Coordinates of C-alpha atoms and ligand atoms in Angstrom, one line a residue:
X1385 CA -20.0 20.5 11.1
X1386 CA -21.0 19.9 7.9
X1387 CA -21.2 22.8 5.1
X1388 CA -23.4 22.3 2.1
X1389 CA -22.3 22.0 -1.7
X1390 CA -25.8 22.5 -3.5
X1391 CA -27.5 19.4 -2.5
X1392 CA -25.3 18.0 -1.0
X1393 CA -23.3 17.9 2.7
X1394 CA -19.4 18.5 3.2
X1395 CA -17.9 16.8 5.3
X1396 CA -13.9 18.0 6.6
X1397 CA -11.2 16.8 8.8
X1398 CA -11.6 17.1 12.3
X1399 CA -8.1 17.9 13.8
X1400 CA -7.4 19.8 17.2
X1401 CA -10.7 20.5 17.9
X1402 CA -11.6 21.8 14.5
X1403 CA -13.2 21.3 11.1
X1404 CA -10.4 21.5 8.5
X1405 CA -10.5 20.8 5.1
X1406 CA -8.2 18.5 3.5
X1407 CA -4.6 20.4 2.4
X1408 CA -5.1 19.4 -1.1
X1409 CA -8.8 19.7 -0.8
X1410 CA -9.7 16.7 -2.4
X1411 CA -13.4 15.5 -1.4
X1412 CA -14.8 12.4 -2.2
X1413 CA -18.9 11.1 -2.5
X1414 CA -19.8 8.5 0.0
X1415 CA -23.0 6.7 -1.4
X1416 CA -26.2 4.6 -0.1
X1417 CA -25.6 1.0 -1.2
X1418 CA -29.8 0.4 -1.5
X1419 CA -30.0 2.8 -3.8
X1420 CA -27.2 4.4 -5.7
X1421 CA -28.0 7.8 -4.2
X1422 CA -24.6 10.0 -3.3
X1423 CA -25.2 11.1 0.1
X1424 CA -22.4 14.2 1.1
X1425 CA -19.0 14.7 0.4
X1426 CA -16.4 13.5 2.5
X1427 CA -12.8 15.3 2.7
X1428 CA -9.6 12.5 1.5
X1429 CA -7.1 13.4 3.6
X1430 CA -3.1 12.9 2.4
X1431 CA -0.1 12.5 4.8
X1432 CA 0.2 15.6 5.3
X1433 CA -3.3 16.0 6.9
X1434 CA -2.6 12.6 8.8
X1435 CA 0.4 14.2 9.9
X1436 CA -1.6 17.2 11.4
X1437 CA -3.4 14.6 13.3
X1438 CA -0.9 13.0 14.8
X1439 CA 0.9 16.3 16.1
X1440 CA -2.3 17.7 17.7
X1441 CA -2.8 14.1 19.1
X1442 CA 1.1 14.5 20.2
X1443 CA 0.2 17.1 21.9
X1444 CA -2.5 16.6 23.6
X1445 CA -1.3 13.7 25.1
X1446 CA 2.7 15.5 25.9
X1447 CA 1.5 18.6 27.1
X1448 CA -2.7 18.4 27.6
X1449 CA -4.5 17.9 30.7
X1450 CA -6.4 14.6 29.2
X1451 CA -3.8 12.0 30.4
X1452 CA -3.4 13.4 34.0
X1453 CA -7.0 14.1 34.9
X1454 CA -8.0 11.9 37.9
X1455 CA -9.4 8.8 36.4
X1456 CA -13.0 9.8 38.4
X1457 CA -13.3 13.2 36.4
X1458 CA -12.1 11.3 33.1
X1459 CA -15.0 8.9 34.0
X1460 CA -17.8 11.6 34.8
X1461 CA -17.1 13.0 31.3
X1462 CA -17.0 10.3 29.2
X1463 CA -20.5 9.6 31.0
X1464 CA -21.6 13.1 29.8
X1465 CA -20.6 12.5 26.4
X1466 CA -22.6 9.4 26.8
X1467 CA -25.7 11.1 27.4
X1468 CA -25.3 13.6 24.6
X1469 CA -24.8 10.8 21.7
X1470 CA -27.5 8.9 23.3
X1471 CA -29.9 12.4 22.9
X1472 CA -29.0 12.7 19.5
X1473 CA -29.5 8.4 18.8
X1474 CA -31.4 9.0 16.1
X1475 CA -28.7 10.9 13.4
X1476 CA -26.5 7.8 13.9
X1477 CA -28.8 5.3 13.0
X1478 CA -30.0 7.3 10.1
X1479 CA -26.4 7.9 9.0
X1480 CA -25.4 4.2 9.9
X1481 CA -28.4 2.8 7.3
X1482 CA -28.6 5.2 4.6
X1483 CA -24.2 4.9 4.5
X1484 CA -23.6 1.2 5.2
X1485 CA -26.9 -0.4 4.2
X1486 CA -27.5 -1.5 7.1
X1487 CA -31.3 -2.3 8.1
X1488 CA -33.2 0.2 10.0
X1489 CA -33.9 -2.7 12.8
X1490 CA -29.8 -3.3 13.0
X1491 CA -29.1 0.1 13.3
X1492 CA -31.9 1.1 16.0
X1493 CA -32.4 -2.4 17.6
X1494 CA -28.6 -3.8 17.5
X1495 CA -26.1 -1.4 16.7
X1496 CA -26.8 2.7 18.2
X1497 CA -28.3 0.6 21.6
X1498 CA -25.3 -1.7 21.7
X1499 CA -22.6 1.2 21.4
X1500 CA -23.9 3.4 23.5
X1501 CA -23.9 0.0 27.0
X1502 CA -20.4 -0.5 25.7
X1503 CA -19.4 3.0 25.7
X1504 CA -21.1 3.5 29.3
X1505 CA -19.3 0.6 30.2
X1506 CA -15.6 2.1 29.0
X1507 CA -17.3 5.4 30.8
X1508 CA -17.3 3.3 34.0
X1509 CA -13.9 2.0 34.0
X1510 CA -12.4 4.8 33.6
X1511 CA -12.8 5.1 37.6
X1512 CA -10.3 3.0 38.4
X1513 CA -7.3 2.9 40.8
X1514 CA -4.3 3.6 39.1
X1515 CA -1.9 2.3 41.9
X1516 CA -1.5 -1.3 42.6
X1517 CA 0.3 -2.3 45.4
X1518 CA 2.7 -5.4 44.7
X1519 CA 2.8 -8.2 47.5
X1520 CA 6.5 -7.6 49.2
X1521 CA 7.4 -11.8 49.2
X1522 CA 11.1 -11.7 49.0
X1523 CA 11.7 -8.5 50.6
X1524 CA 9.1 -7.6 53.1
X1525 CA 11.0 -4.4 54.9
X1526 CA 13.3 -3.1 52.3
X1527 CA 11.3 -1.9 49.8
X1528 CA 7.4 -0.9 48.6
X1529 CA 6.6 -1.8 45.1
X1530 CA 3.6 -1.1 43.1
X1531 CA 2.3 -1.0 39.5
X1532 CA 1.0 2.5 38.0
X1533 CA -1.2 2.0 35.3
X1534 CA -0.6 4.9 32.8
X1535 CA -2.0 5.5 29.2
X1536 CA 0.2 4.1 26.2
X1537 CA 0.0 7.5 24.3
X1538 CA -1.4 8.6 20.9
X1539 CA -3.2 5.8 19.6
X1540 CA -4.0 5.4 15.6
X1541 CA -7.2 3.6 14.7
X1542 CA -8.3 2.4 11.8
X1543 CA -12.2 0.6 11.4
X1544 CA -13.9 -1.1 8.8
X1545 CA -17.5 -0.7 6.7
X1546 CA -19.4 -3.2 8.4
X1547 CA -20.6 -1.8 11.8
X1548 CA -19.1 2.0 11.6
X1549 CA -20.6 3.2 14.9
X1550 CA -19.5 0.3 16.9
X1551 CA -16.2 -0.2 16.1
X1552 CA -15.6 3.4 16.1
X1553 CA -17.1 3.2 19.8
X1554 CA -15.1 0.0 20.7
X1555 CA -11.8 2.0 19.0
X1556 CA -12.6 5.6 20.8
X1557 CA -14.0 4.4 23.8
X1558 CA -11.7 2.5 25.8
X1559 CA -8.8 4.3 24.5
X1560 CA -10.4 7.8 25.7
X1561 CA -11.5 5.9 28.9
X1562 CA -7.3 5.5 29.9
X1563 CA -6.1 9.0 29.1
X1564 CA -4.8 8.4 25.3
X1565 CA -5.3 10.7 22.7
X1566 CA -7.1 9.4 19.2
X1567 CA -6.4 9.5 15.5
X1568 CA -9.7 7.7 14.0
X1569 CA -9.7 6.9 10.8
X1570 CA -13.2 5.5 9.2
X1571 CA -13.8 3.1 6.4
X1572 CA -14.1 5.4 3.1
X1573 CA -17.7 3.7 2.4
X1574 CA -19.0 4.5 5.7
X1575 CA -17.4 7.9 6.9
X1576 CA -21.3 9.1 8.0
X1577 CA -21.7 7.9 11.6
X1578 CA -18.1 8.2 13.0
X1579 CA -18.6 11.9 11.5
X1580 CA -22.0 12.7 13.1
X1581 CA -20.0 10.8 16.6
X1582 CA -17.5 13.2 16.2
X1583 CA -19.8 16.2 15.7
X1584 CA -22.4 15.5 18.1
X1585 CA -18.9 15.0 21.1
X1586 CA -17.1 18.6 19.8
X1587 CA -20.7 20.2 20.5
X1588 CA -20.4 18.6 24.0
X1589 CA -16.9 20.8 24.5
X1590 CA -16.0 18.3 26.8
X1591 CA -12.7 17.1 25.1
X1592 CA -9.6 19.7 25.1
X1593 CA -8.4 19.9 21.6
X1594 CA -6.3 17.1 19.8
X1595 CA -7.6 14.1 22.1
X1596 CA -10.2 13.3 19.6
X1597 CA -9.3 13.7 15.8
X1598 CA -11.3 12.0 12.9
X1599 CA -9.2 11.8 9.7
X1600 CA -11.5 10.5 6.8
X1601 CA -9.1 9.4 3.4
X1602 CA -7.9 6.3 1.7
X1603 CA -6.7 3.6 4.1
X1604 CA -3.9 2.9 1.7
X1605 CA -2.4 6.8 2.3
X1606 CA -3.4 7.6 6.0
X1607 CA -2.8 3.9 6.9
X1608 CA 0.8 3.4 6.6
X1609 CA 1.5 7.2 8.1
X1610 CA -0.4 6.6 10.9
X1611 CA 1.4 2.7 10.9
X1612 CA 5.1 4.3 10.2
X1613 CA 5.3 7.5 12.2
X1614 CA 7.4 7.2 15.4
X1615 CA 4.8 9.6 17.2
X1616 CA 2.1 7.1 17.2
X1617 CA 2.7 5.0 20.5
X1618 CA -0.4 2.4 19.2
X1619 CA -1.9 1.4 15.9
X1620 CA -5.9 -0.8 16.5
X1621 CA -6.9 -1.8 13.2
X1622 CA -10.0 -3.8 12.7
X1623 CA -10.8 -4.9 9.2
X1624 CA -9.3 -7.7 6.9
X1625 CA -6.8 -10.2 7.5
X1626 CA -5.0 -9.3 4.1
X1627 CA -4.5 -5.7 5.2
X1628 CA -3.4 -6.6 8.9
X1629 CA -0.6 -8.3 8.1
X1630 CA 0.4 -5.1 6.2
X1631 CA -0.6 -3.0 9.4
X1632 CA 2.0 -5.7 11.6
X1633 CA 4.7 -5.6 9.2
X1634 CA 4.7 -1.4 9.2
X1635 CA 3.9 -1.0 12.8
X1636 CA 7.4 -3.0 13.4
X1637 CA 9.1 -0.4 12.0
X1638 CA 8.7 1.4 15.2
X1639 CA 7.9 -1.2 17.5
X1640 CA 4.5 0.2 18.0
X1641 CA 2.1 -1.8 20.4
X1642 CA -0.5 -3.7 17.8
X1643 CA -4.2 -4.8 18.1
X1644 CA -5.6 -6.6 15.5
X1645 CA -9.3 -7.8 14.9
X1646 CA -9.4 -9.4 11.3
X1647 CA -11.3 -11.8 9.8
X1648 CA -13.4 -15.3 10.6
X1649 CA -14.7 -18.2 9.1
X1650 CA -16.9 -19.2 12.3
X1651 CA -18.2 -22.4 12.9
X1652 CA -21.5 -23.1 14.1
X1653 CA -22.5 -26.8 15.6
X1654 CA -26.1 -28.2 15.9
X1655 CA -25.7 -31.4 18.4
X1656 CA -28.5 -33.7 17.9
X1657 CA -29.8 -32.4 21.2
X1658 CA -30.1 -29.4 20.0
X1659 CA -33.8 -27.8 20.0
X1660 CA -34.8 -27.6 16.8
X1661 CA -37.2 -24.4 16.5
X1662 CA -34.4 -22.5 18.1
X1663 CA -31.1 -23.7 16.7
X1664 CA -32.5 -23.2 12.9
X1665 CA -33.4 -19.8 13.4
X1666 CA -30.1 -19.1 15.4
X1667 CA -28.6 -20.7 12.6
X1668 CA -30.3 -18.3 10.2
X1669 CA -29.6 -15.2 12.1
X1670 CA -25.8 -16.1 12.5
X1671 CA -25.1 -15.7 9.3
X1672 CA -27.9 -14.0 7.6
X1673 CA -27.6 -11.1 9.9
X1674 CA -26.4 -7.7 8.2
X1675 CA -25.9 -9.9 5.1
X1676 CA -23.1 -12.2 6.1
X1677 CA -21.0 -9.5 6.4
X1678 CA -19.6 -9.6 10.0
X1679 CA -16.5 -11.3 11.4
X1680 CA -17.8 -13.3 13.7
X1681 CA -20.8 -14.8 11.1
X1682 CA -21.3 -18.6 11.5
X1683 CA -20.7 -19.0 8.0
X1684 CA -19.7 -23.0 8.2
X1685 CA -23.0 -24.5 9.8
X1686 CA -22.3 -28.3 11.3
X1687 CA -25.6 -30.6 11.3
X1688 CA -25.4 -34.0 12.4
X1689 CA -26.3 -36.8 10.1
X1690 CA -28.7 -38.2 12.3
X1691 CA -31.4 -34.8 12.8
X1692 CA -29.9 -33.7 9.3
X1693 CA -33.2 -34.3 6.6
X1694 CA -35.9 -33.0 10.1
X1695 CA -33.1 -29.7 10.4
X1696 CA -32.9 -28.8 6.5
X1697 CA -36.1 -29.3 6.2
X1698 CA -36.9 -26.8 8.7
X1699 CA -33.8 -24.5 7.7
X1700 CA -34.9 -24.0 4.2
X1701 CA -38.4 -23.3 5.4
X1702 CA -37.7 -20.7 7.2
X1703 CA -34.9 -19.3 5.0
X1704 CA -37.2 -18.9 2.3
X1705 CA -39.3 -16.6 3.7
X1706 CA -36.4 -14.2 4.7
X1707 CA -37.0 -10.9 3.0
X1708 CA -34.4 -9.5 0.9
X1709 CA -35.6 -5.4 0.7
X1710 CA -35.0 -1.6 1.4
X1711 CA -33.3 -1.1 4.6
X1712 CA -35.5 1.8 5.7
X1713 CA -38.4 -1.4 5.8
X1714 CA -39.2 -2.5 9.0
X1715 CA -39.9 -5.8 7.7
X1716 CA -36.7 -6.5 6.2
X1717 CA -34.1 -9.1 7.2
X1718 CA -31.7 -8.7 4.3
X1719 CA -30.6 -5.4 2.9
X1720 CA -28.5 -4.4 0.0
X1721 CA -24.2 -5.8 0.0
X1722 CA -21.6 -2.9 0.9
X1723 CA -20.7 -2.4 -2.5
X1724 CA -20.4 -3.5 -6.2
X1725 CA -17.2 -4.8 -6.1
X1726 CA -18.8 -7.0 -2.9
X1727 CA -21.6 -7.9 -4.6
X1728 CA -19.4 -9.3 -7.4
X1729 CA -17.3 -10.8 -5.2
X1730 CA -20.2 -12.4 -3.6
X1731 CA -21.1 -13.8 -7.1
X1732 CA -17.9 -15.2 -7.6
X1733 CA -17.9 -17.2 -4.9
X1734 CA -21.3 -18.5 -5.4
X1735 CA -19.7 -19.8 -9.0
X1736 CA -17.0 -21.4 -7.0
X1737 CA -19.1 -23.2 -5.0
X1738 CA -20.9 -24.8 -8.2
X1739 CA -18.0 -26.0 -9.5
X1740 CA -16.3 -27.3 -6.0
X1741 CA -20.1 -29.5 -6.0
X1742 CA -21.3 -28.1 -3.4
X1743 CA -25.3 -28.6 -3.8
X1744 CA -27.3 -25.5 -3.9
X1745 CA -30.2 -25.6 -1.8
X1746 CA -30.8 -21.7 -2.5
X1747 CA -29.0 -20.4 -5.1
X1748 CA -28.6 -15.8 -4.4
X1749 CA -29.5 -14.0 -7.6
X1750 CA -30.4 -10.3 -8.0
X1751 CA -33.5 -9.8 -7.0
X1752 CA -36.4 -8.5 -9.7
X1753 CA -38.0 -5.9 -7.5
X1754 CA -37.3 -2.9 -9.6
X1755 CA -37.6 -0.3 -6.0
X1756 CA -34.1 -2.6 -5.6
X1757 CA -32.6 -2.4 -9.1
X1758 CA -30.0 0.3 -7.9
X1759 CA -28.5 -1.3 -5.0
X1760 CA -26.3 -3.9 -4.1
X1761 CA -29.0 -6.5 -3.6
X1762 CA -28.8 -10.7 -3.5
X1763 CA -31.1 -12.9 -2.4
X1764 CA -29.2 -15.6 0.3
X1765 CA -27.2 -19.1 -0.7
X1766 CA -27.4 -22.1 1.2
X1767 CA -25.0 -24.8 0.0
X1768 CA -25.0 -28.2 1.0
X1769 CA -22.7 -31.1 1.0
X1770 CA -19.7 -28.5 1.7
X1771 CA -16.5 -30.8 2.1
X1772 CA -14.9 -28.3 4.7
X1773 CA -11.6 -28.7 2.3
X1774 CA -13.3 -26.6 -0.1
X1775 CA -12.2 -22.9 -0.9
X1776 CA -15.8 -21.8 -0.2
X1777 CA -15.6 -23.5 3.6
X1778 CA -12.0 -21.9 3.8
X1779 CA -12.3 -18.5 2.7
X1780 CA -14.0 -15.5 3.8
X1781 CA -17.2 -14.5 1.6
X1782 CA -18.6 -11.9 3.5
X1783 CA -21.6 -12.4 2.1
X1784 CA -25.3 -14.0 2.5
X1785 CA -23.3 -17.3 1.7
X1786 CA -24.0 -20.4 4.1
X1787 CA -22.3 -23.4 3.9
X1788 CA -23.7 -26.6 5.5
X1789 CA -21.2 -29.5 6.3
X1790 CA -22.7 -32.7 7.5
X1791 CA -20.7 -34.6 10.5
X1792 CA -21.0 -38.2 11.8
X1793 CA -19.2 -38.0 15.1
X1794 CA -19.0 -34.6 17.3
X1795 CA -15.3 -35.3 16.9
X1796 CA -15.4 -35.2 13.6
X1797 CA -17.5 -32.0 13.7
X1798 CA -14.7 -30.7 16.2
X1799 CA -12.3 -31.4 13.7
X1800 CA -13.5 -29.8 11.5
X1801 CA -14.7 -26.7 13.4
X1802 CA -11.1 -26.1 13.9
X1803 CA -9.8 -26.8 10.2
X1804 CA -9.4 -23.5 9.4
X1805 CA -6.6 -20.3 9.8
X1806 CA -9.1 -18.0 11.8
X1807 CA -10.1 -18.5 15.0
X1808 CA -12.7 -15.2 15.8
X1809 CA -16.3 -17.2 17.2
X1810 CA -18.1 -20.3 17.3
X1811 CA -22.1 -21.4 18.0
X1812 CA -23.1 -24.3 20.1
X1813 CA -26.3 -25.3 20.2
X1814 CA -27.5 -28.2 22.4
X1815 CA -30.6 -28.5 25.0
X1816 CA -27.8 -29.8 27.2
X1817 CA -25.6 -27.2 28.4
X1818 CA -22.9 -28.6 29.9
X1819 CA -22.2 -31.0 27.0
X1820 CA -22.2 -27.9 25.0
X1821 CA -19.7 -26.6 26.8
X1822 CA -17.4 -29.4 27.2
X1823 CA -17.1 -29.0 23.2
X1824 CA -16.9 -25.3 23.3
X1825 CA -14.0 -26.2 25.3
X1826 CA -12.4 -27.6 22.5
X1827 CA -13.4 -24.8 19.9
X1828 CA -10.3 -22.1 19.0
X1829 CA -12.3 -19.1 18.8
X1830 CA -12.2 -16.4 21.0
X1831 CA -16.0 -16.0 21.4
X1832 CA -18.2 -19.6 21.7
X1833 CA -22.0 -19.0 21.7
X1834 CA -24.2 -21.4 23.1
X1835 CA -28.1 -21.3 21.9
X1836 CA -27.3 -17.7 20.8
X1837 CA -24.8 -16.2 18.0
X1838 CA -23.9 -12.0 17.7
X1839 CA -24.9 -11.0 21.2
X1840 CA -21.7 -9.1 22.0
X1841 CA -21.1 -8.2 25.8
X1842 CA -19.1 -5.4 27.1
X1843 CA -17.7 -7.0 29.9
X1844 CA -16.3 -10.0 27.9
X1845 CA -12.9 -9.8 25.9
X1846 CA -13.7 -10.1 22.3
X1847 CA -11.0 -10.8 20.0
X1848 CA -9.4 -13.7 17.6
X1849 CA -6.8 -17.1 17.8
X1850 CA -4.8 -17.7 15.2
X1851 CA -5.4 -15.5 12.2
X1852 CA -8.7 -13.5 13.7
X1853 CA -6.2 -11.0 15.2
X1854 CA -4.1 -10.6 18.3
X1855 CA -5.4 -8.5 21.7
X1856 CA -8.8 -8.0 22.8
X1857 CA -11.3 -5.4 23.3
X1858 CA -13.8 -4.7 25.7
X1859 CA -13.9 -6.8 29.0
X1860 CA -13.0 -5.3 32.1
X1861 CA -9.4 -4.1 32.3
Ligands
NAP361 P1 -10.2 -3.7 5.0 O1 -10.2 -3.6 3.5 O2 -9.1 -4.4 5.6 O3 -10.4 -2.2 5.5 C1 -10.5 -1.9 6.8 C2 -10.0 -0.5 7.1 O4 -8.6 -0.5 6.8 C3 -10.6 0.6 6.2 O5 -10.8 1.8 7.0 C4 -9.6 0.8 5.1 O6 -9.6 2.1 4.5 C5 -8.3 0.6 5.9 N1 -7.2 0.2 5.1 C6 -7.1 -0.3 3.8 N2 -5.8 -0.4 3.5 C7 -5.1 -0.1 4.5 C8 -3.7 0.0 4.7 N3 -2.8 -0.5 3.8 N4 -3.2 0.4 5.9 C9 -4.1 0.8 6.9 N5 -5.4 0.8 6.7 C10 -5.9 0.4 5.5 O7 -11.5 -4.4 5.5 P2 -13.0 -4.1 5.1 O8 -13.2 -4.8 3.7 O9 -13.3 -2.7 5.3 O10 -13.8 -4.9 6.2 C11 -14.1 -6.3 6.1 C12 -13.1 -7.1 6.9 O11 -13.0 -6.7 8.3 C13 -13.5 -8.6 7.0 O12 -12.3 -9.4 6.8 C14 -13.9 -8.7 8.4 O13 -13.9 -10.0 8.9 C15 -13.1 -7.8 9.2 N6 -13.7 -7.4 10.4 C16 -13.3 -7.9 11.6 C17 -13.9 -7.5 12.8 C18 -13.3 -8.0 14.1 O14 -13.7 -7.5 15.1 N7 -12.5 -9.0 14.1 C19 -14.9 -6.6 12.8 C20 -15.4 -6.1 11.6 C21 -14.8 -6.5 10.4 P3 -10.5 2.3 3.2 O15 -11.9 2.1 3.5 O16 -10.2 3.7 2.9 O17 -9.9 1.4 2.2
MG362 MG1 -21.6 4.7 1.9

C-alpha cells in the first residue's frame, strides 16, 4: 500500500507478504512521459533487499504450502484473484497510461482486457493432471513408469516498459499457475501497474507469504543477483536483446533454466492479392500501435512493385491523418515515446535514415501543440526506398519509424523477410489464404499474422527464433 510524501505516493518493496521499504531507503520518482509530471515515489531496492526476496521466495517454495496444493485448489484461487484485479480494472489502466504513456484506448481496449483472458487462461491450467502415465513398450510387466510434473522452484523475472501489466501477467501468471514462487522485478519507468497488481492480489489474502514478491530497483543491481544467486531455480527476462545476452551469460553461472523474449525487427508482406482497404490500415496499426514500441511491430513493411504507387498512395493517406496527442484523448492513436533518451534515440535514427537515402515520405518532428510541449512526443516516419541492408531496416528503433522496402518477386520479399538476426513475428496479408500461408511457412518468426498484426492469443506459444529469445510463453502446457 502506498504511503504519501506530501503530494505525492510511496511506493515500498513487497517481500513475504509485506510492504518494506528499501534497506538503504533510497526512493526514486517515476514520471508521466505526456507530460513531465512526477507521479509517486518508488523504493530502489539494493542486493540486499533482492536478497530478502529471494529467501522469502526460498521459502515459500521449500517449506510453504503453494507448491503442494492440489493443482484444482491452486486453479480455484488464481481464478479468485482473477476476479478481484478485474473489479478493480480501472487503477491499472490509469496507472498503465499515466506511467508508460500509453493511450487510454491501449490500456482499456488492448492491454487490462487482454491480461486479465490470459491470466484466466493460466487460472485454468492450473487444473491439470500432474501424473502421466508412460506407455510400457519394452517392458510391459516389469515395471510402471510415469512422468510427475512438478514446479521448477523460485523463479526471478524481470519485464520491460512497454506493456507493464501484461508482461507482468504473462511473467506471474503461468509461473503461479505451476506451484513456483515469484521475484518480479518491474521496469524502473513503469513500476505503477505491477505495483497496483501486487496491491490489489495481497488485499485478496489469497497468496501465503513469499509466493508473490515485487522488488522495484535498477535492473543493473537486482538483475544480476537475482541472475547469480544459486537460490533462484529460473530467471524470465523479457526486454532487450543487448541486456539478454548479459542475463544468459550470468544465469550460466548456476545453470539456471532461461527464458528469453528480446527484441524484433518484424517483417510485414502485402502480396498483390492483398485487399487494399485492409492491409494499409493493418499495415499502419502494426507498427504505429503504442508508438512502434513493441517487439513484435512490423517495422520493415514489404509492398510489391506491381500494387506499390495504388498502396502508398493509400498508406500515406491514411497515415496523415493519424493523431499524435495526450494519451488521456480518446481520439488519439499516437501518444508521447517512453522517454527522453528514446525520443532522442528515435531522432537519431530518423538522421540515419537521411543519410543511408532512404526517401522520406513523412518525416517525425516534435509536434507544435504546446498542451504536448512537456512530453516525449513525435509525429510518425515513413521511409521509402529502404534497401533492407541498411542499419535503419537492421536495427531496432522502437519507435513510430516505418520502413518500406519494395520487392519484385515473393522470393525476393522472402528473402528478405528473413535477412535479419531476430526472428519474434511476421504479417501476411493476401485475399488468398492458403497462399499466405504457404509463405508464412517460410517466415522465421515465431508469430505469423495473416490479415491481422498484435492480436496476441493465450492459447498460442509466443516467443522468438534466432535472436528474439529462446522458450515460449503462453500456449497450453
Ligand atoms: P531493457 O533495457 O532490456 O530492460 C528490460 C528490463 O531489464 C528492465 O526491467 C530493466 O530494468 C532490466 N535490466 C536492465 N539491465 C539489466 C541487467 N543487467 N540484468 C537484468 N535486468 C536488467 O529493455 P527495455 O528498453 O525496457 O525494453 C525494450 C526492449 O524489450 C526491446 O528490445 C523490445 O523488443 C523488448 N521486448 C520484447 C518483448 C518480447 O516479448 N519479446 C516484449 C516487450 C519488449 P531497468 O528498467 O531498471 O533498467
Ligand atoms: Mg513512468
Amino acid at each position: 500500500m502506498p504511503t504519501q510524501n506530501g503530494e505525492l505516493p510511496i511506493f515500498n518493496l513487497y517481500i513475504n507478504g509485506q510492504w518494506r521499504p528499501p534497506v538503504a531507503e533510497q526512493y526514486r520518482a517515476t514520471y508521466d512521459p505526456a507530460t513531465g509530471e512526477a507521479l509517486a515515489y518508488i523504493a530502489q531496492a539494493d542486493i540486499e533487499d533482492t536478497r530478502l526476496a529471494i529467501q522469502a521466495a526460498r521459502s515459500a517454495f521449500d517449506d510453504g504450502y503453494w507448491p503442494s496444493l492440489p493443482p484444482g485448489e491452486r486453479s480455484r484461487l488464481l481464478h479468485e484473484l482473477v476476479d478481484a484485479i478485474e473489479a478493480r480494472q480501472g487503477e491499472i489502466a490509469d496507472a498503465e497510461m499515466r506511467d508508460g504513456g500509453c493511450t487510454w484506448r491501449k490500456a482499456n481496449l488492448m492491454d487490462i482486457p487482454v491480461g486479465l483472458i490470459h491470466f484466466r487462461h493460466m487460472a485454468k491450467l492450473a487444473n491439470f493432471e500432474p501424473l502421466e502415465p508412460v506407455p510400457q513398450i519394452a517392458f510391459p510387466s516389469l515395471s510402471y513408469n510415469y512422468v510427475r510434473r512438478e514446479p521448477i522452484g523460485v523463479c526471478g523475472q524481470v519485464i520491460p516498459w512497454n506493456f507493464p501489466f501484461l508482461m507482468a501477467i504473462w511473467k506471474i501468471a503461468p509461473a503461479l499457475a505451476a506451484g513456483n514462487t515469484v521475484i518480479l522485478k518491474p521496469a524502473t519507468f513503469t513500476p505503477l501497474s505491477a505495483l497496483k497488481l501486487v496491491e490489489i492480489i495481497h488485499d485478496t489474502g489469497l497468496l501465503p507469504p513469499g509466493v508473490l514478491n515485487l522488488v522495484t530497483g535498477p535492473g543493473q543491481v537486482v538483475g544480476p543477483e537475482l541472475c547469480t544467486n544459486p537460490q533462484v531455480d529460473k530467471i524470465a527476462f523479457t526486454g532487450s536483446t543487448e541486456v539478454g545476452r548479459e542475463i544468459m551469460q550470468q544465469a550460466s553461472s548456476t545453470i539456471k533454466k532461461v527464458t528469453l523474449e528480446l527484441g524484433g525487427k518484424s517483417p510485414n508482406i502485402i502480396l498483390e492479392d492483398a485487399d487494399l482497404d485492409i492491409a494499409v490500415d493493418g499495415s499502419l496499426w502494426a507498427v504505429f500501435m503504442h508508438n512502434g514500441q513493441a517487439c513484435e511491430s512490423g517495422t520493415r513493411l514489404f509492398v510489391p512493385s506491381s500494387i506499390y504507387d495504388p498502396f502508398m498512395d493509400r498508406l500515406l493517406d491514411r497515415a496523415t491523418r493519424l493523431k499524435v496527442g495526450l494519451p488521456s484523448d480518446g481520439a488519439t492513436d499516437l501518444g508521447p515515446v517512453i522517454s527522453a533518451g528514446q525520443l532522442a534515440s528515435v531522432e537519431r535514427y530518423i538522421e540515419l535514415g537521411l543519410e543511408e537515402g532512404a526517401t522520406p515520405l513523412m518525416l517525425g518532428v516534435r509536434p507544435s501543440d504546446p498542451e504536448l510541449a512537456h512530453g516525449n512526443f513525435i509525429t510518425p516516419t515513413i521511409f521509402a526506398d529502404v534497401d533492407n541492408r541498411m542499419r535503419i531496416a537492421q536495427e531496432e528503433i522502437f519507435g513510430p519509424v516505418l520502413c518500406v522496402i519494395r520487392y519484385d518477386s515473393v522470393e525476393e520479399a522472402i528473402r528478405m523477410a528473413n535477412d535479419t538476426i531476430y526472428g519474434l513475428a511476421a504479417g501476411v496479408w493476401s485475399t488468398d489464404v492458403e497462399r499466405a500461408i504457404s509463405v508464412a511457412n517460410r517466415l522465421r518468426a515465431g508469430t505469423i499474422w495473416i490479415n491481422d498484426y498484435h492480436l496476441i492469443s493465450a492459447e498460442a506459444p509466443f516467443g522468438g527464433y534466432k535472436q528474439s529469445g529462446i522458450g515460449r510463453e503462453l500456449g497450453t502446457r
